[in-house]
Tab-separated table of C-alpha atoms in Angstrom:
chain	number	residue	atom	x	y	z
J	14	UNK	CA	82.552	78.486	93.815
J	15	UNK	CA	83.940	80.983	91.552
J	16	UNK	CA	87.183	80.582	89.482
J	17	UNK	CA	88.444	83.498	91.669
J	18	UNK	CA	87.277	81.902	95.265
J	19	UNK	CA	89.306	78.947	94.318
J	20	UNK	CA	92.336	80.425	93.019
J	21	UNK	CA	92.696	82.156	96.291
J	22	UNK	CA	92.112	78.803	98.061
J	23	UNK	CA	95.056	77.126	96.028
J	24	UNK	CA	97.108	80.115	97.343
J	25	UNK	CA	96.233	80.276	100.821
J	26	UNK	CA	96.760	76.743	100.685
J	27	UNK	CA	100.084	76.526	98.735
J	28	UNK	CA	101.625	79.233	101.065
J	29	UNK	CA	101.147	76.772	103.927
J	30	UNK	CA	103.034	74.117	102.589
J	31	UNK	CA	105.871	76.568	100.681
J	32	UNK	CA	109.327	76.054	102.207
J	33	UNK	CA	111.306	78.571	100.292
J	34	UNK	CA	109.714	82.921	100.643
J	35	UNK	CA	111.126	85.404	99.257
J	36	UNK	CA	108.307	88.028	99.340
J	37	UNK	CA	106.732	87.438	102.476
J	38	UNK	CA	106.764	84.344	104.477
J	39	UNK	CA	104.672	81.148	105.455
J	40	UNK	CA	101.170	81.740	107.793
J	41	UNK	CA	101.371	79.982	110.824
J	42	UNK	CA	98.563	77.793	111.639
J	43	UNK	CA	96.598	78.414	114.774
J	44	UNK	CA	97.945	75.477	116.713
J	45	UNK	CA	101.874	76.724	115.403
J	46	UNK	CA	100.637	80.230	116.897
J	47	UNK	CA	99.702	78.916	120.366
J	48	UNK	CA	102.335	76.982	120.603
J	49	UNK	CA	104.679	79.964	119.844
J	50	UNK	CA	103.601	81.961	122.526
J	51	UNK	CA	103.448	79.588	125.035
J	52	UNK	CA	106.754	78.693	124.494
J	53	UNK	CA	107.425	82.069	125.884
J	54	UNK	CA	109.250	82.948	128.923
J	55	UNK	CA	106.927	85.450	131.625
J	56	UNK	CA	103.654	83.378	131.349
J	57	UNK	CA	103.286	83.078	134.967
J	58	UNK	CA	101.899	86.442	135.355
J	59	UNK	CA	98.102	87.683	135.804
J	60	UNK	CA	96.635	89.084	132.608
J	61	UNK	CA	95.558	92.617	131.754
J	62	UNK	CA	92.532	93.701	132.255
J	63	UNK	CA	90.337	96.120	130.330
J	64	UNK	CA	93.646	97.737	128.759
J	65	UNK	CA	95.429	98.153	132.433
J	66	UNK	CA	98.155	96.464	133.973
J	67	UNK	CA	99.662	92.584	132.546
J	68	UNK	CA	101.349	92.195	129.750
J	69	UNK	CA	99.686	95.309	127.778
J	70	UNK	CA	100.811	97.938	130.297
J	71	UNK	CA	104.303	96.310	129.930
J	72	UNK	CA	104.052	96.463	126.106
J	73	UNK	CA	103.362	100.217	126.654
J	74	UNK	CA	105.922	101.142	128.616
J	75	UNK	CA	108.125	99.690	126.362
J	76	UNK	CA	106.645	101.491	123.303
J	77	UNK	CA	106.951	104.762	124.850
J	78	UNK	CA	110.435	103.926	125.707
J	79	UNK	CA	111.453	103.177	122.453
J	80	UNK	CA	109.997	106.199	120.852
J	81	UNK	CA	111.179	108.499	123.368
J	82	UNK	CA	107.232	109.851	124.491
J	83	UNK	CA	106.418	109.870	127.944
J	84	UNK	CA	103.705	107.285	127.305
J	85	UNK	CA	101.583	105.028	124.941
J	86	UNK	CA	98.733	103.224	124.599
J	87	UNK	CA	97.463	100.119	123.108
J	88	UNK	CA	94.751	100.130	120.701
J	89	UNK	CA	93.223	97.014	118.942
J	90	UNK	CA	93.416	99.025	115.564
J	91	UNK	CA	95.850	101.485	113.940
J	92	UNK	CA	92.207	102.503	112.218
J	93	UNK	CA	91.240	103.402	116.098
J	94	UNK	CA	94.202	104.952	117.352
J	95	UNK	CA	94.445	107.342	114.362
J	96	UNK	CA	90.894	108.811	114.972
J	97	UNK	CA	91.656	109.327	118.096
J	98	UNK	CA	94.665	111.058	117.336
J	99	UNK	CA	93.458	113.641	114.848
J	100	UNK	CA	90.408	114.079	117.384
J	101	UNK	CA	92.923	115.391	120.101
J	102	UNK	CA	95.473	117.612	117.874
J	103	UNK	CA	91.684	118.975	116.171
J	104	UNK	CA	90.551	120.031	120.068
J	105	UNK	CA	94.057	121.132	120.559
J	106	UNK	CA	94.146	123.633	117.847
J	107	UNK	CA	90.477	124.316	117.083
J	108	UNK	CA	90.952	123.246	113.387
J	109	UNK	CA	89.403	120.281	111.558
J	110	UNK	CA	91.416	120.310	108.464
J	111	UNK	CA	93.896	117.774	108.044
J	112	UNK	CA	96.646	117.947	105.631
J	113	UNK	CA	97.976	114.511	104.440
J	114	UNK	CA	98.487	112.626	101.388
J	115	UNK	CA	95.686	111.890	99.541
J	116	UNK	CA	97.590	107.952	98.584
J	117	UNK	CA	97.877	107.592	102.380
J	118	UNK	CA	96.280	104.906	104.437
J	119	UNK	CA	94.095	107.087	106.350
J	120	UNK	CA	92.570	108.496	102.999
J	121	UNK	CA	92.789	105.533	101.105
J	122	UNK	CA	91.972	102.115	103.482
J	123	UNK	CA	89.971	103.514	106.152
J	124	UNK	CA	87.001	104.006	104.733
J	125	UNK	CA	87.350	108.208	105.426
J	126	UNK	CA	86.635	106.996	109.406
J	127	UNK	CA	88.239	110.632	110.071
J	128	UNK	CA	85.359	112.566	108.368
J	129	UNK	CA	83.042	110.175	108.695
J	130	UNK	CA	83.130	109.587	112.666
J	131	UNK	CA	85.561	112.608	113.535
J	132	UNK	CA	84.180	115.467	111.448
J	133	UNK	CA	87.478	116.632	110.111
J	134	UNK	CA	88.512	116.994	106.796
J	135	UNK	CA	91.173	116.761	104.222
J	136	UNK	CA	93.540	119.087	102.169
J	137	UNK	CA	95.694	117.616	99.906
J	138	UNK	CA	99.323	119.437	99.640
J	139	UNK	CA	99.621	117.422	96.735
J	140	UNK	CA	98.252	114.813	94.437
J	141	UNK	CA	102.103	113.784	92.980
J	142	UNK	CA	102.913	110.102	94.124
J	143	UNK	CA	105.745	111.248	96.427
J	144	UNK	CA	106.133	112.833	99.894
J	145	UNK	CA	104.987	116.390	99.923
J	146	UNK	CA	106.857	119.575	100.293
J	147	UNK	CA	107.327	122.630	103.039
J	148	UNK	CA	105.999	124.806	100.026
J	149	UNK	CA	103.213	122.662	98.775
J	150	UNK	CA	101.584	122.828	102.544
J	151	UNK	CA	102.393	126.802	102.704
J	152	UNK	CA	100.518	126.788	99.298
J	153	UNK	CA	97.680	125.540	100.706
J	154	UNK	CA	95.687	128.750	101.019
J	155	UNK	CA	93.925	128.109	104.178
J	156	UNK	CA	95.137	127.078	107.703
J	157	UNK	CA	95.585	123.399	108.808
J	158	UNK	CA	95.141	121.936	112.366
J	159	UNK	CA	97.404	118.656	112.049
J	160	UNK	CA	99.627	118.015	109.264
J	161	UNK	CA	99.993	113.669	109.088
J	162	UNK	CA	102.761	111.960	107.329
J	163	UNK	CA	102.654	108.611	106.599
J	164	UNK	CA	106.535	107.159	107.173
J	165	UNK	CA	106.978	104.873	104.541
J	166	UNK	CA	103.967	106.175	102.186
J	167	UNK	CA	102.841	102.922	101.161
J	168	UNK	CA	100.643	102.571	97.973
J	169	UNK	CA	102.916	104.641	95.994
J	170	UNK	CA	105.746	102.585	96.885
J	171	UNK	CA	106.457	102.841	100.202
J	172	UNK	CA	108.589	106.337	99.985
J	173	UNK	CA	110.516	108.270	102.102
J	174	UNK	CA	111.625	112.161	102.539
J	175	UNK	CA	115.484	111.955	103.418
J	176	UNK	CA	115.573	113.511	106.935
J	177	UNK	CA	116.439	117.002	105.526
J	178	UNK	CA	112.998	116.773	103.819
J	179	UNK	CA	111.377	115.264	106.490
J	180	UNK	CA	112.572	117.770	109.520
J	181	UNK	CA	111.526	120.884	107.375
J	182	UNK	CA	108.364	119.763	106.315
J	183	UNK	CA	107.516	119.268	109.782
J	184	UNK	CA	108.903	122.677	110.646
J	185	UNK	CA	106.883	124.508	108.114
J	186	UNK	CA	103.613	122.821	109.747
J	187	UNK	CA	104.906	124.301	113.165
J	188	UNK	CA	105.007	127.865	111.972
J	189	UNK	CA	101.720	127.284	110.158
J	190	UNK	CA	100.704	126.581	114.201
J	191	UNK	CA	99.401	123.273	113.565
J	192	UNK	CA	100.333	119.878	115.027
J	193	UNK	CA	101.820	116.850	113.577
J	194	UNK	CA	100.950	113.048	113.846
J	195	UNK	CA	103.330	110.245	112.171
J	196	UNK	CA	101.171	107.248	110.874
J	197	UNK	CA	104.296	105.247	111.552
J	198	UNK	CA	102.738	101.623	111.105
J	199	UNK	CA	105.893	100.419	109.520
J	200	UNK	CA	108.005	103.137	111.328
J	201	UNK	CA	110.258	100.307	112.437
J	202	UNK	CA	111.675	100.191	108.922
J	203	UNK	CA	113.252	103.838	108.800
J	204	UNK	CA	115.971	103.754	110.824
J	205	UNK	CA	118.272	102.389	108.304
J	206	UNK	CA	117.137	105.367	105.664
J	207	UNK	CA	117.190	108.602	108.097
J	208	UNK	CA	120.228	107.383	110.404
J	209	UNK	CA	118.458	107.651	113.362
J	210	UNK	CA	116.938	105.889	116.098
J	211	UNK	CA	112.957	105.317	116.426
J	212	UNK	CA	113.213	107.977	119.325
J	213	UNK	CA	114.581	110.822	117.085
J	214	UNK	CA	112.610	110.091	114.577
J	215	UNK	CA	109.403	110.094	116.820
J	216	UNK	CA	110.544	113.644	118.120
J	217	UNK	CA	109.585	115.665	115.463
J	218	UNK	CA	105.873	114.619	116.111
J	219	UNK	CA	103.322	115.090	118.457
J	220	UNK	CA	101.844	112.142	117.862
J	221	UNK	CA	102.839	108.721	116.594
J	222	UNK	CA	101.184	105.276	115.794
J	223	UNK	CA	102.883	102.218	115.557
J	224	UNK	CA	101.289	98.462	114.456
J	225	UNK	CA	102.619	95.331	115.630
J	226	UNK	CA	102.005	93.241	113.157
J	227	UNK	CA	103.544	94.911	110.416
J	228	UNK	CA	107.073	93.654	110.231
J	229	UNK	CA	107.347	92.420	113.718
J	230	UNK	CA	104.954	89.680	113.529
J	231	UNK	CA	102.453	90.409	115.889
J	232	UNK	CA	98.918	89.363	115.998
J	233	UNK	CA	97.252	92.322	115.662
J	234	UNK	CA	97.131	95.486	118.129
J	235	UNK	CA	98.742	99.095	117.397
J	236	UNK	CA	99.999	101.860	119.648
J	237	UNK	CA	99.396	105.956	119.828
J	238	UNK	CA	102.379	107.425	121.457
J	239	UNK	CA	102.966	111.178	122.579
J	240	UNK	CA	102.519	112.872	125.775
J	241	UNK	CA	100.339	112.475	128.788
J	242	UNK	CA	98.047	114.753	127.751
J	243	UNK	CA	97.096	112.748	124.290
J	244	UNK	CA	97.217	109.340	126.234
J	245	UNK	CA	94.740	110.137	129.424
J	246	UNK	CA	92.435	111.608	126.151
J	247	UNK	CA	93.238	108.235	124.253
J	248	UNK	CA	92.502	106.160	126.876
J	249	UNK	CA	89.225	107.856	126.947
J	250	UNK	CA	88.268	107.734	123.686
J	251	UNK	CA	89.527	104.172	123.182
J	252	UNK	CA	86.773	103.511	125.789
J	253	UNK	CA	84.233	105.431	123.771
J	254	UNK	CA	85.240	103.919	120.469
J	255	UNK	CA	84.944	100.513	121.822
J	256	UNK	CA	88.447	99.405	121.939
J	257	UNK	CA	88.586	98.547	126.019
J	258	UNK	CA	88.515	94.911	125.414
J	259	UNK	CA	88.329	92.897	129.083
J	260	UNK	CA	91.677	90.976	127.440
J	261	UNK	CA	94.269	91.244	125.095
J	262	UNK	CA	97.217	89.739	126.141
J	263	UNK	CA	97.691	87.258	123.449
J	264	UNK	CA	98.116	90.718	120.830
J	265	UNK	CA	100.570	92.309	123.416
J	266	UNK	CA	102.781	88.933	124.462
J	267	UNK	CA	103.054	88.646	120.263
J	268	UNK	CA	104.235	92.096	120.179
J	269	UNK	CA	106.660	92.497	123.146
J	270	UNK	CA	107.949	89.121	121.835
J	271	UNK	CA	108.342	91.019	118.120
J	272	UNK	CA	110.244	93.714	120.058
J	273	UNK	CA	112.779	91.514	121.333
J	274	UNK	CA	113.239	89.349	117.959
J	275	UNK	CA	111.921	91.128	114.969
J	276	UNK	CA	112.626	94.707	115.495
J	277	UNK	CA	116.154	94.229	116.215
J	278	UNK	CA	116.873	92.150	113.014
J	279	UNK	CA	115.318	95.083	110.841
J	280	UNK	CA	118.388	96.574	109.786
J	281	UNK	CA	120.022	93.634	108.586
J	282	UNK	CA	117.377	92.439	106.414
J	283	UNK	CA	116.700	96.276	104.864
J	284	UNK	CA	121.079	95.875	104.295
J	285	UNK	CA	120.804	92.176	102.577
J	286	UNK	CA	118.077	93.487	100.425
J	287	UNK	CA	119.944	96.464	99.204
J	288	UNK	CA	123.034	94.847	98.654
J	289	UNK	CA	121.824	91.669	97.128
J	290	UNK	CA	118.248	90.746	96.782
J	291	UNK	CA	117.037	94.246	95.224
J	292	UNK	CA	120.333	93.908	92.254
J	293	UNK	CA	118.876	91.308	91.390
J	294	UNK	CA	114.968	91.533	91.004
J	295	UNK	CA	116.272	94.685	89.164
J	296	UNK	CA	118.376	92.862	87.152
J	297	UNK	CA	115.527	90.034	86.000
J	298	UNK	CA	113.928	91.098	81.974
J	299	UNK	CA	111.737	94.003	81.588
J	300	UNK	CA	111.916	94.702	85.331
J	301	UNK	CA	111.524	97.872	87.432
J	302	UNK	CA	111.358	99.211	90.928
J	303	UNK	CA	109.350	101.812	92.236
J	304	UNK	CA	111.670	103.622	93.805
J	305	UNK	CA	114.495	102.773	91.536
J	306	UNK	CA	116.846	103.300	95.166
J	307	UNK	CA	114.454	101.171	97.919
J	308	UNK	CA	114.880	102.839	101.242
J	309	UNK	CA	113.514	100.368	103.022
J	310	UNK	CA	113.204	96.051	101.908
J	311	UNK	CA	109.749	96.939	100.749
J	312	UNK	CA	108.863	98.270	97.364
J	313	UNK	CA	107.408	97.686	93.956
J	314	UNK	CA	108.331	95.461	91.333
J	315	UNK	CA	106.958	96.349	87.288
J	316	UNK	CA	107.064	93.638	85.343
J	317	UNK	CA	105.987	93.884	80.970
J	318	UNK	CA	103.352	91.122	81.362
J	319	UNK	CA	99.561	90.867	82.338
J	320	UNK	CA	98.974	90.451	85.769
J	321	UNK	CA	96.907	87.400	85.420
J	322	UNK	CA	99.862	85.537	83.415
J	323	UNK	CA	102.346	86.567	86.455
J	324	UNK	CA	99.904	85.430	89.334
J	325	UNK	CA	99.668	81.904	87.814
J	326	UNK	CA	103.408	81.854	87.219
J	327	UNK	CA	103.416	82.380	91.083
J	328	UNK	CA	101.196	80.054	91.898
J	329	UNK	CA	102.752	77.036	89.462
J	330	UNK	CA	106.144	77.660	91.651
J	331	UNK	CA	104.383	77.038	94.977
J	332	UNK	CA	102.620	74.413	94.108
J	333	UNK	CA	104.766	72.250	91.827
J	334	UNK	CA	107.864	73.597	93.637
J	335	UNK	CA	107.502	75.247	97.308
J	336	UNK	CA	108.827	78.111	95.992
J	337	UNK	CA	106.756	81.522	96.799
J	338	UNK	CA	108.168	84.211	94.714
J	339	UNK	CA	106.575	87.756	94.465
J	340	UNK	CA	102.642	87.395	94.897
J	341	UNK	CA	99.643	89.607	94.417
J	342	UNK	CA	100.547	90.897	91.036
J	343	UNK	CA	98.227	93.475	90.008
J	344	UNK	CA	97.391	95.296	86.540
J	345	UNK	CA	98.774	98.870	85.899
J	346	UNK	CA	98.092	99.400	82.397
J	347	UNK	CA	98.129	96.880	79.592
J	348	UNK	CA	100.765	94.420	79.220
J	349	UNK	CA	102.102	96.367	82.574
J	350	UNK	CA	101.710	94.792	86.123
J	351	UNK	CA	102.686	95.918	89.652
J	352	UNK	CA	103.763	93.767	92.873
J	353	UNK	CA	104.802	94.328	96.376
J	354	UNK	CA	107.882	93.311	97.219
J	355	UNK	CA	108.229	92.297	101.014
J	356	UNK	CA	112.068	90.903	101.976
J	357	UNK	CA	111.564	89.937	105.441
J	358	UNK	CA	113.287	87.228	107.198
J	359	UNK	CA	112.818	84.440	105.243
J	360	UNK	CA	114.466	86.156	102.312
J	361	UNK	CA	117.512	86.164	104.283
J	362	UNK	CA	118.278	82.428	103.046
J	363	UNK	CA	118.433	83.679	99.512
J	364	UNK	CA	121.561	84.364	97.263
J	365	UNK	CA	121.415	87.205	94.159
J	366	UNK	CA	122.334	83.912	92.162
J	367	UNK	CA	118.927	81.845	93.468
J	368	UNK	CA	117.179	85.438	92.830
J	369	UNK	CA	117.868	85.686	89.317
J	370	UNK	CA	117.635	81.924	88.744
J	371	UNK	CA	113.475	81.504	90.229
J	372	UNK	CA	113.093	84.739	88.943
J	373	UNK	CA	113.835	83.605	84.977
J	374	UNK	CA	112.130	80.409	85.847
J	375	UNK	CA	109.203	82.844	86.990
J	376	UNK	CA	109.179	84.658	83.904
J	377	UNK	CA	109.265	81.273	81.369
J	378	UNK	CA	106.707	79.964	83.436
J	379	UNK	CA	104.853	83.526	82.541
J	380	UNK	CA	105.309	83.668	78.680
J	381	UNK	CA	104.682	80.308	78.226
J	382	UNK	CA	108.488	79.566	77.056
């Protein structure tokens, strides 16, 4: 076993026996899991089958509710529900090119399954680690069929347009005739930024997937809402893809349950992190964020120190403490290293005063002091 293989065993296990998160929170095991759901109220109910009817019909209809589109459909992957989508909105307009961000997750984590299996392709409006602009897609130079925004833009920091941005970017891809599609996987988290609800947000596009296990806590799954036109094709191609599984009500019991707990706690947690939690990681030596104003609780965190030196900081304070702090701490440049920060529920327990306290503690345990 490698010095790597077990260093990600001592995490994985020290995360299961941490009592205090701050970034993140504890993996339940798959007994806690089952247990969970069958705790449940609405058990006593015949499952879904092959994607119709049960609990996954139920999860759609609430989906489509809450994003104001006249339906939605489940798809075992976000990966599988955006091919599909830039399929239709391609057939739609008789144009393959998709403009979209070359840091977003369809470029960047899906191993380019939109070229690859869909025969599109990609035009870049910009390259700069921010959202682009109504001018950079009119620059272009050639037409588009679906312009795709990614709402938070995740790798460079999870970023948002403010909704004056966002509603005339979207405008300038309508009179450039093309369609839009919001990769909205943590869409849930925007409200609080754009002072709006999910369905007026969701109304500037034609096309919008959501994951439920980003932020709500699901098991896995994802949905592709818009009108009944996209859905009767997504339920088609979901067939063709291979994503008509015979069952998947565990994923869709997870999710609705998400929807009733999670999503509605979203707001306060993005408010506790702005007003206290964020202060403080700001506050801590040598410390940045990326963006210096957070628009949602997720962000990044620059630290002055090697990433290896941070990640065994991290993994002293769960171990030898319970404590997990900010994980995953990666190298930017030398002596420069780059985290996620996650302040989901657990992080609601903290103070600004326990922030900055495991935080210096952190960084001693980092330098060696």
């Amino acid at each position: 076993m490698t010095d790597d293989q077990t260093a990600v065993q001592r995490r994985r296990a020290a995360r299961m026996t941490c009592k205090r998160f701050l970034s993140g929170d504890r993996v339940l095991s798959i007994r806690e899991r089952l247990a969970q759901l069958s705790a449940l109220d609405g058990l006593d109910v015949p499952h879904d089958f092959y994607g119709s009817d049960g609990p996954v019909r139920q999860l759609e209809e609430r989906t489509a509710a809450l994003l104001g589109k006249e339906d939605a459909v489940f798809f075992p992957t976000g990966t599988m529900a955006q091919q599909v989508a830039l399929r239709h909105h391609a057939e739609r307009t008789g144009n393959t090119a998709v403009a979209l961000h070359p840091l977003s997750h369809i470029e960047r984590h899906e191993r380019h399954a939109y070229t690859q299996l869909t025969g599109l392709r990609g035009l870049w409006p910009t390259t700069e680690r921010r959202q682009p602009t109504p001018g950079e897609l009119g620059a272009l130079g050639e037409p588009f069929g679906t312009l795709t925004v990614e709402l938070p833009l995740r790798d460079p920091g999870y970023l948002l347009p403010d909704w004056d941005e966002l509603t005339t970017l979207v405008a300038a891809a309508r009179e450039a005739g093309a369609r839009v599609h919001f990769d909205g996987a943590r869409l849930w988290n925007t409200t609080v930024h754009f002072g709006k609800r999910l369905d007026e947000i969701a109304a500037l596009a034609d096309s919008v997937y959501v994951s439920y296990y980003k932020d709500l806590g699901g098991i896995s799954g994802a949905a592709l809402a818009g009108d009944a036109a996209l859905t009767s094709y997504a339920r088609t191609w979901r067939h063709r893809y291979g994503g008509q599984l015979s069952q998947q009500w565990p994923a869709a019991i997870a999710a609705l349950h998400g929807l009733d707990t999670a999503l509605p706690r979203i707001p306060d947690l993005i408010r506790h992190a702005a007003s206290t939690l964020t202060p403080a990681l700001a506050a801590l030596p040598g410390a940045r964020l990326h963006p210096e104003v957070p628009p949602t609780h997720e962000y990044q965190l620059w630290l002055p120190h090697p990433a290896e030196a941070l990640n065994a900081a991290h993994l002293a304070l769960a171990e030898q403490e319970g404590v997990w702090f900010v994980p995953h701490w990666e190298d930017a440049a030398p002596g420069l290293a780059v985290a996620e920060v996650s302040l989901g529920e657990p992080a609601q327990a903290w103070t600004a005063e326990q922030v900055t306290e495991v935080g210096l503690r952190f960084l001693e345990l980092a330098t060696g002091g």
